[in-house]
PDB file of C-alpha atoms in Angstrom:
ATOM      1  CA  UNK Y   1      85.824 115.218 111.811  1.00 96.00           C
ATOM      2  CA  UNK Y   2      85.852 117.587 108.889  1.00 98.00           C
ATOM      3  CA  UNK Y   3      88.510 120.432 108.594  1.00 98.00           C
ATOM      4  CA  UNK Y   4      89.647 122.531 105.164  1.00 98.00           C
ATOM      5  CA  UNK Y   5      93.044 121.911 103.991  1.00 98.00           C
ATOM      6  CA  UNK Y   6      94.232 124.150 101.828  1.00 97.00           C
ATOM      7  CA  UNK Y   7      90.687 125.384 100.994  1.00 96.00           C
ATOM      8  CA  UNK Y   8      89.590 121.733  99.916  1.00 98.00           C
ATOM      9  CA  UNK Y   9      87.522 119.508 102.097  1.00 98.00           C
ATOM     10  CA  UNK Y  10      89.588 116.439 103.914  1.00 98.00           C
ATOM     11  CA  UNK Y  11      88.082 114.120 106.755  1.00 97.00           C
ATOM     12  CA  UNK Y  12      90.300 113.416 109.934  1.00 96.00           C
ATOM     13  CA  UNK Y  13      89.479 110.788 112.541  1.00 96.00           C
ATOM     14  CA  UNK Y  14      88.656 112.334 115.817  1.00 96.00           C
ATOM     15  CA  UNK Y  15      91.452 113.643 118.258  1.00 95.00           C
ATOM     16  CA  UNK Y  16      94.330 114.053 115.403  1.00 97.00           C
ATOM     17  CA  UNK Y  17      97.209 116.631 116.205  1.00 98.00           C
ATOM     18  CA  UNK Y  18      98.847 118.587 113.548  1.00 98.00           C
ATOM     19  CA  UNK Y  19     101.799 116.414 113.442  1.00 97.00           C
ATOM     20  CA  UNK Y  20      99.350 113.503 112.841  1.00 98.00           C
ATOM     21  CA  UNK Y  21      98.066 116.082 109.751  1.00 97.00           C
ATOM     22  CA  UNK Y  22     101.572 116.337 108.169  1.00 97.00           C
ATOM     23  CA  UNK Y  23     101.995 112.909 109.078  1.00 96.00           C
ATOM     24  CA  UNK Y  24      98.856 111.628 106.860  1.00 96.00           C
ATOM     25  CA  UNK Y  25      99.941 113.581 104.544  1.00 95.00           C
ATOM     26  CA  UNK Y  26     103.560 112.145 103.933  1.00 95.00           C
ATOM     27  CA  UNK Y  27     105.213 115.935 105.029  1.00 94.00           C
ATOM     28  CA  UNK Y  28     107.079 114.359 108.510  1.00 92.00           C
ATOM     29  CA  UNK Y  29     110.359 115.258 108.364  1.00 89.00           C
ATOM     30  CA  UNK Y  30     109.906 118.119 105.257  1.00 89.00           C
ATOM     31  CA  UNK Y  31     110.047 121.955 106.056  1.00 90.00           C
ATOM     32  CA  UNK Y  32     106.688 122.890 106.259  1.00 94.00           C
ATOM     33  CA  UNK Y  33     104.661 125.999 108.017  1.00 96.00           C
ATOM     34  CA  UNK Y  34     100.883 125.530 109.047  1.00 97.00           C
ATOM     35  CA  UNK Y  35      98.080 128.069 109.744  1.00 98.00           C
ATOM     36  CA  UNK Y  36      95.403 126.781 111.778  1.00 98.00           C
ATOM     37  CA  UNK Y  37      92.298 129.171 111.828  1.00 98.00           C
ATOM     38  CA  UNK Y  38      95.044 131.874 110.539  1.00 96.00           C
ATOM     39  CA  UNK Y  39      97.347 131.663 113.167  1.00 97.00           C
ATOM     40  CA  UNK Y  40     101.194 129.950 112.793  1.00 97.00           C
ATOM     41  CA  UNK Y  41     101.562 127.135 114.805  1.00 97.00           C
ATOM     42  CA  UNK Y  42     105.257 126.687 115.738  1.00 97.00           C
ATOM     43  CA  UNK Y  43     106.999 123.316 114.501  1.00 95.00           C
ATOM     44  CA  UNK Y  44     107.705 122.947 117.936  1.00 96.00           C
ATOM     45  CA  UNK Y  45     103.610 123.161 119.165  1.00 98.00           C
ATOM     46  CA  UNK Y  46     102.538 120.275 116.180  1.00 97.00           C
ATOM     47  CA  UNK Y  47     102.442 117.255 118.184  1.00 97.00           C
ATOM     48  CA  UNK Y  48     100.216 119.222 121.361  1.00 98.00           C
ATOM     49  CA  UNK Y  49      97.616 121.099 118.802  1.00 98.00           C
ATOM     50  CA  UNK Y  50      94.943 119.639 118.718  1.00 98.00           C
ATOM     51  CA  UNK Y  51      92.858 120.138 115.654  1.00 98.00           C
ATOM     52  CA  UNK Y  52      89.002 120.245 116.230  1.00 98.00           C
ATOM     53  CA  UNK Y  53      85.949 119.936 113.870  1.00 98.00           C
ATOM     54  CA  UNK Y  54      85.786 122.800 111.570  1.00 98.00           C
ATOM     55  CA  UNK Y  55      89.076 123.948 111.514  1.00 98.00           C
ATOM     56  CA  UNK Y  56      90.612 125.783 108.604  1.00 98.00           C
ATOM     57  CA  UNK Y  57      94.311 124.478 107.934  1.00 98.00           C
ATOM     58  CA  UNK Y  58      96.964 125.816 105.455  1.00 98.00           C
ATOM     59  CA  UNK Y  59      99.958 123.446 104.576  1.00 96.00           C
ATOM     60  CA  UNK Y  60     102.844 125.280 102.665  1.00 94.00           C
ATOM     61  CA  UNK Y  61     106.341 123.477 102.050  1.00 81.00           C
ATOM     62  CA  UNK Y  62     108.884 124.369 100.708  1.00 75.00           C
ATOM     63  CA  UNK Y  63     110.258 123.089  97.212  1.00 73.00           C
ATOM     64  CA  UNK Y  64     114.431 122.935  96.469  1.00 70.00           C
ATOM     65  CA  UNK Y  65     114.705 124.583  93.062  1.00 66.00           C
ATOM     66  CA  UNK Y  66     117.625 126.732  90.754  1.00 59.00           C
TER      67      UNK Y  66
END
């Protein structure tokens, strides 16, 4: 399937979740929020949302800095 991340194209095999996203794209574990068709989903709802052909996805995390 086809989705946008972060405005760019990117190609996901069919029935991926949004942890397998951030998972693909070495973020497990990191503080991250995602917008899925410009809604929040909760860190708690990323492993049960499915993401579906289409879909427009915005990954932000969050960078330590001083």
């Amino acid at each position: 399937m086809h989705i946008q991340l972060n405005g760019e194209p990117f190609e996901l095999a069919d029935g991926q979740t949004v942890a397998d996203l951030i998972g693909r794209l070495e973020l497990t574990g990191r503080r991250v929020a995602v917008e899925l068709n410009q809604d929040i989903v909760p860190r708690s709802q990323h492993a049960t949302t499915a993401l579906r052909d289409g879909d427009q996805v915005e990954v932000v995390h969050a960078i330590g800095g001083g």
